[in-house]
GROMACS .gro file of C-alpha atoms in nm:
model
  188
    1MET     CA    1 -13.171  -6.963 -10.371
    2PHE     CA    2 -13.182  -6.622 -10.222
    3LEU     CA    3 -13.509  -6.439 -10.168
    4LYS     CA    4 -13.519  -6.078 -10.050
    5ASN     CA    5 -13.878  -6.050  -9.949
    6PHE     CA    6 -14.055  -6.372  -9.882
    7LYS     CA    7 -14.390  -6.431  -9.711
    8TYR     CA    8 -14.436  -6.712  -9.470
    9ARG     CA    9 -14.742  -6.899  -9.343
   10ARG     CA   10 -14.603  -7.092  -9.048
   11SER     CA   11 -14.277  -7.170  -8.888
   12VAL     CA   12 -14.124  -7.521  -8.859
   13SER     CA   13 -13.896  -7.649  -8.586
   14LYS     CA   14 -13.541  -7.744  -8.671
   15GLU     CA   15 -13.618  -8.107  -8.605
   16MET     CA   16 -13.918  -8.101  -8.836
   17ALA     CA   17 -13.720  -7.924  -9.105
   18ARG     CA   18 -13.461  -8.206  -9.101
   19LYS     CA   19 -13.745  -8.450  -9.169
   20ILE     CA   20 -13.879  -8.238  -9.465
   21ILE     CA   21 -13.554  -8.242  -9.650
   22SER     CA   22 -13.689  -8.483  -9.911
   23TYR     CA   23 -13.809  -8.423 -10.264
   24ASN     CA   24 -13.609  -8.209 -10.498
   25PRO     CA   25 -13.704  -8.155 -10.867
   26LEU     CA   26 -13.342  -8.236 -10.957
   27LYS     CA   27 -13.354  -8.597 -10.842
   28GLN     CA   28 -13.590  -8.887 -10.769
   29LYS     CA   29 -13.501  -8.924 -10.402
   30ARG     CA   30 -13.321  -8.739 -10.129
   31PRO     CA   31 -12.945  -8.782 -10.154
   32SER     CA   32 -12.809  -8.955  -9.845
   33ILE     CA   33 -12.499  -8.740  -9.887
   34LEU     CA   34 -12.669  -8.421  -9.766
   35GLY     CA   35 -12.536  -8.310  -9.433
   36LYS     CA   36 -12.203  -8.483  -9.483
   37LYS     CA   37 -11.867  -8.326  -9.557
   38THR     CA   38 -11.754  -8.372  -9.920
   39LYS     CA   39 -11.421  -8.507 -10.050
   40ARG     CA   40 -11.160  -8.293 -10.227
   41VAL     CA   41 -11.131  -8.344 -10.599
   42SER     CA   42 -10.788  -8.483 -10.687
   43ASP     CA   43 -10.822  -8.531 -11.062
   44ILE     CA   44 -11.027  -8.257 -11.242
   45SER     CA   45 -11.002  -8.433 -11.573
   46SER     CA   46 -11.146  -8.766 -11.445
   47LYS     CA   47 -11.467  -8.885 -11.596
   48VAL     CA   48 -11.637  -8.884 -11.256
   49THR     CA   49 -11.545  -8.518 -11.190
   50GLN     CA   50 -11.645  -8.411 -11.540
   51LYS     CA   51 -11.976  -8.594 -11.509
   52VAL     CA   52 -12.055  -8.414 -11.179
   53ILE     CA   53 -11.963  -8.071 -11.333
   54PHE     CA   54 -12.189  -8.154 -11.634
   55GLU     CA   55 -12.479  -8.263 -11.409
   56LEU     CA   56 -12.450  -7.959 -11.192
   57ASN     CA   57 -12.455  -7.725 -11.495
   58ASP     CA   58 -12.746  -7.917 -11.652
   59SER     CA   59 -12.947  -7.916 -11.325
   60LEU     CA   60 -12.877  -7.543 -11.281
   61ASP     CA   61 -12.999  -7.476 -11.640
   62ARG     CA   62 -13.319  -7.671 -11.569
   63LEU     CA   63 -13.383  -7.480 -11.249
   64ILE     CA   64 -13.324  -7.149 -11.421
   65THR     CA   65 -13.570  -7.247 -11.695
   66LYS     CA   66 -13.831  -7.384 -11.454
   67TYR     CA   67 -13.828  -7.090 -11.204
   68GLY     CA   68 -13.710  -6.800 -11.426
   69ILE     CA   69 -13.428  -6.718 -11.195
   70LEU     CA   70 -13.147  -6.566 -11.399
   71ASN     CA   71 -12.892  -6.502 -11.122
   72GLY     CA   72 -12.833  -6.556 -10.755
   73ILE     CA   73 -12.879  -6.933 -10.774
   74GLY     CA   74 -12.641  -7.219 -10.710
   75LEU     CA   75 -12.606  -7.593 -10.660
   76ALA     CA   76 -12.349  -7.796 -10.478
   77ALA     CA   77 -12.254  -8.159 -10.554
   78PRO     CA   78 -12.435  -8.309 -10.254
   79GLN     CA   79 -12.761  -8.182 -10.393
   80ILE     CA   80 -12.717  -8.424 -10.688
   81ASN     CA   81 -12.596  -8.707 -10.470
   82SER     CA   82 -12.223  -8.658 -10.519
   83ASN     CA   83 -11.966  -8.645 -10.245
   84LEU     CA   84 -11.717  -8.434 -10.449
   85ARG     CA   85 -11.626  -8.081 -10.342
   86ILE     CA   86 -11.783  -7.897 -10.642
   87ALA     CA   87 -12.036  -7.613 -10.660
   88VAL     CA   88 -12.178  -7.408 -10.946
   89ILE     CA   89 -12.317  -7.053 -10.908
   90GLN     CA   90 -12.500  -6.840 -11.162
   91LEU     CA   91 -12.426  -6.465 -11.140
   92PRO     CA   92 -12.576  -6.199 -11.362
   93LYS     CA   93 -12.305  -6.212 -11.631
   94LYS     CA   94 -12.125  -6.539 -11.563
   95ARG     CA   95 -12.138  -6.888 -11.423
   96VAL     CA   96 -11.879  -6.986 -11.162
   97VAL     CA   97 -11.773  -7.354 -11.132
   98MET     CA   98 -11.584  -7.396 -10.806
   99ILE     CA   99 -11.381  -7.706 -10.737
  100ASN     CA  100 -11.238  -7.750 -10.386
  101PRO     CA  101 -11.349  -7.401 -10.282
  102LYS     CA  102 -11.214  -7.264  -9.960
  103VAL     CA  103 -11.290  -6.944  -9.772
  104ILE     CA  104 -10.956  -6.780  -9.718
  105LYS     CA  105 -11.081  -6.453  -9.566
  106LYS     CA  106 -11.409  -6.331  -9.423
  107SER     CA  107 -11.520  -6.006  -9.272
  108LYS     CA  108 -11.574  -5.983  -8.897
  109ASP     CA  109 -11.907  -5.806  -8.949
  110SER     CA  110 -12.202  -6.022  -9.049
  111ALA     CA  111 -12.543  -5.981  -9.202
  112VAL     CA  112 -12.868  -6.176  -9.177
  113SER     CA  113 -13.036  -6.267  -9.504
  114ALA     CA  114 -13.346  -6.463  -9.594
  115ILE     CA  115 -13.237  -6.768  -9.796
  116CYS     CA  116 -13.414  -7.065  -9.949
  117CYS     CA  117 -13.259  -7.398 -10.049
  118PHE     CA  118 -13.365  -7.646 -10.310
  119SER     CA  119 -13.284  -7.925 -10.058
  120VAL     CA  120 -13.559  -7.790  -9.829
  121GLN     CA  121 -13.853  -7.732 -10.068
  122ARG     CA  122 -14.076  -7.433  -9.990
  123TYR     CA  123 -13.897  -7.326  -9.674
  124CYS     CA  124 -13.666  -7.031  -9.609
  125GLY     CA  125 -13.479  -6.912  -9.307
  126ASN     CA  126 -13.290  -6.609  -9.178
  127ILE     CA  127 -12.924  -6.696  -9.213
  128GLU     CA  128 -12.629  -6.514  -9.050
  129HIS     CA  129 -12.329  -6.493  -9.281
  130PRO     CA  130 -12.012  -6.279  -9.321
  131LYS     CA  131 -12.076  -5.959  -9.517
  132ARG     CA  132 -11.776  -6.024  -9.735
  133ILE     CA  133 -11.569  -6.333  -9.812
  134LYS     CA  134 -11.270  -6.414 -10.027
  135ILE     CA  135 -11.244  -6.764 -10.166
  136PHE     CA  136 -10.983  -6.972 -10.337
  137TYR     CA  137 -11.091  -7.246 -10.581
  138LEU     CA  138 -11.002  -7.425 -10.895
  139ASP     CA  139 -11.212  -7.359 -11.208
  140GLU     CA  140 -11.332  -7.642 -11.440
  141LYS     CA  141 -11.002  -7.626 -11.629
  142GLY     CA  142 -10.796  -7.661 -11.312
  143LYS     CA  143 -10.683  -7.299 -11.305
  144LYS     CA  144 -10.632  -7.153 -10.958
  145ARG     CA  145 -10.867  -6.864 -10.878
  146THR     CA  146 -10.931  -6.627 -10.598
  147TYR     CA  147 -11.247  -6.425 -10.584
  148SER     CA  148 -11.343  -6.144 -10.351
  149VAL     CA  149 -11.718  -6.210 -10.332
  150PRO     CA  150 -11.928  -5.892 -10.338
  151LYS     CA  151 -12.147  -5.824 -10.039
  152LYS     CA  152 -12.470  -5.895 -10.236
  153ASN     CA  153 -12.345  -6.251 -10.321
  154SER     CA  154 -12.169  -6.348 -10.002
  155VAL     CA  155 -12.475  -6.531  -9.868
  156LEU     CA  156 -12.504  -6.734 -10.189
  157PHE     CA  157 -12.141  -6.841 -10.196
  158SER     CA  158 -12.139  -6.911  -9.822
  159HIS     CA  159 -12.450  -7.126  -9.862
  160GLU     CA  160 -12.306  -7.343 -10.137
  161ILE     CA  161 -11.975  -7.386  -9.953
  162ASP     CA  162 -12.178  -7.478  -9.646
  163HIS     CA  163 -12.332  -7.769  -9.848
  164LEU     CA  164 -11.982  -7.885  -9.925
  165ASN     CA  165 -11.896  -7.872  -9.553
  166GLY     CA  166 -12.207  -8.072  -9.462
  167ILE     CA  167 -12.392  -7.774  -9.320
  168LEU     CA  168 -12.756  -7.740  -9.410
  169ILE     CA  169 -12.989  -7.441  -9.393
  170VAL     CA  170 -13.154  -7.591  -9.085
  171ASP     CA  171 -12.810  -7.573  -8.910
  172ARG     CA  172 -12.774  -7.202  -8.989
  173VAL     CA  173 -13.115  -7.051  -8.916
  174LYS     CA  174 -13.069  -6.731  -8.716
  175ASN     CA  175 -13.369  -6.757  -8.489
  176LYS     CA  176 -13.368  -7.115  -8.353
  177LEU     CA  177 -13.700  -7.063  -8.172
  178ARG     CA  178 -13.897  -6.987  -8.492
  179GLY     CA  179 -13.712  -7.224  -8.716
  180LEU     CA  180 -13.770  -7.212  -9.087
  181TYR     CA  181 -14.047  -7.030  -9.260
  182LYS     CA  182 -14.282  -7.186  -9.517
  183ILE     CA  183 -14.303  -6.960  -9.823
  184ALA     CA  184 -14.635  -6.894  -9.993
  185PRO     CA  185 -14.561  -6.995 -10.355
  186LYS     CA  186 -14.473  -7.356 -10.426
  187LEU     CA  187 -14.139  -7.407 -10.591
  188ASN     CA  188 -14.239  -7.725 -10.769
   0.00000   0.00000   0.00000
């Protein structure tokens, strides 16, 4: 989840942040799959793949309802304890289901944005990311798609693809000395 202006109470070291990746409102316990690279989807029509897509969409709907976030929110399969390479992102006017997404082009210039993650409840960090990316993926029907991600959404797409590559927010924090920042409002 992307937050533009968040307030923090105290910083947490990277080591401590790894320990607090625990409870998520989407599941009963922390998925052991977080931090591990996912497997490519070979059969989009399989029951397993369709179940993961359904669960990601359902979980995203519940998060949108619970937090009132209408856009700029996403989930990746590892967050619901699946090792498949699938992510779902809610944009203002559409929802993007990405299967086997791959960054095929990224700008040389980067930006630093404050970002929060449902896998690390109540903590945010300043993440460096490319200003623009172009991705290739399959949609839920198996159709090949390329998408030039607008600058305002590049951090969100980069973050969800990071999840699929086994990279967590604690691996990307810009200022390693200050670590992650605890945000004032509780997410759950």
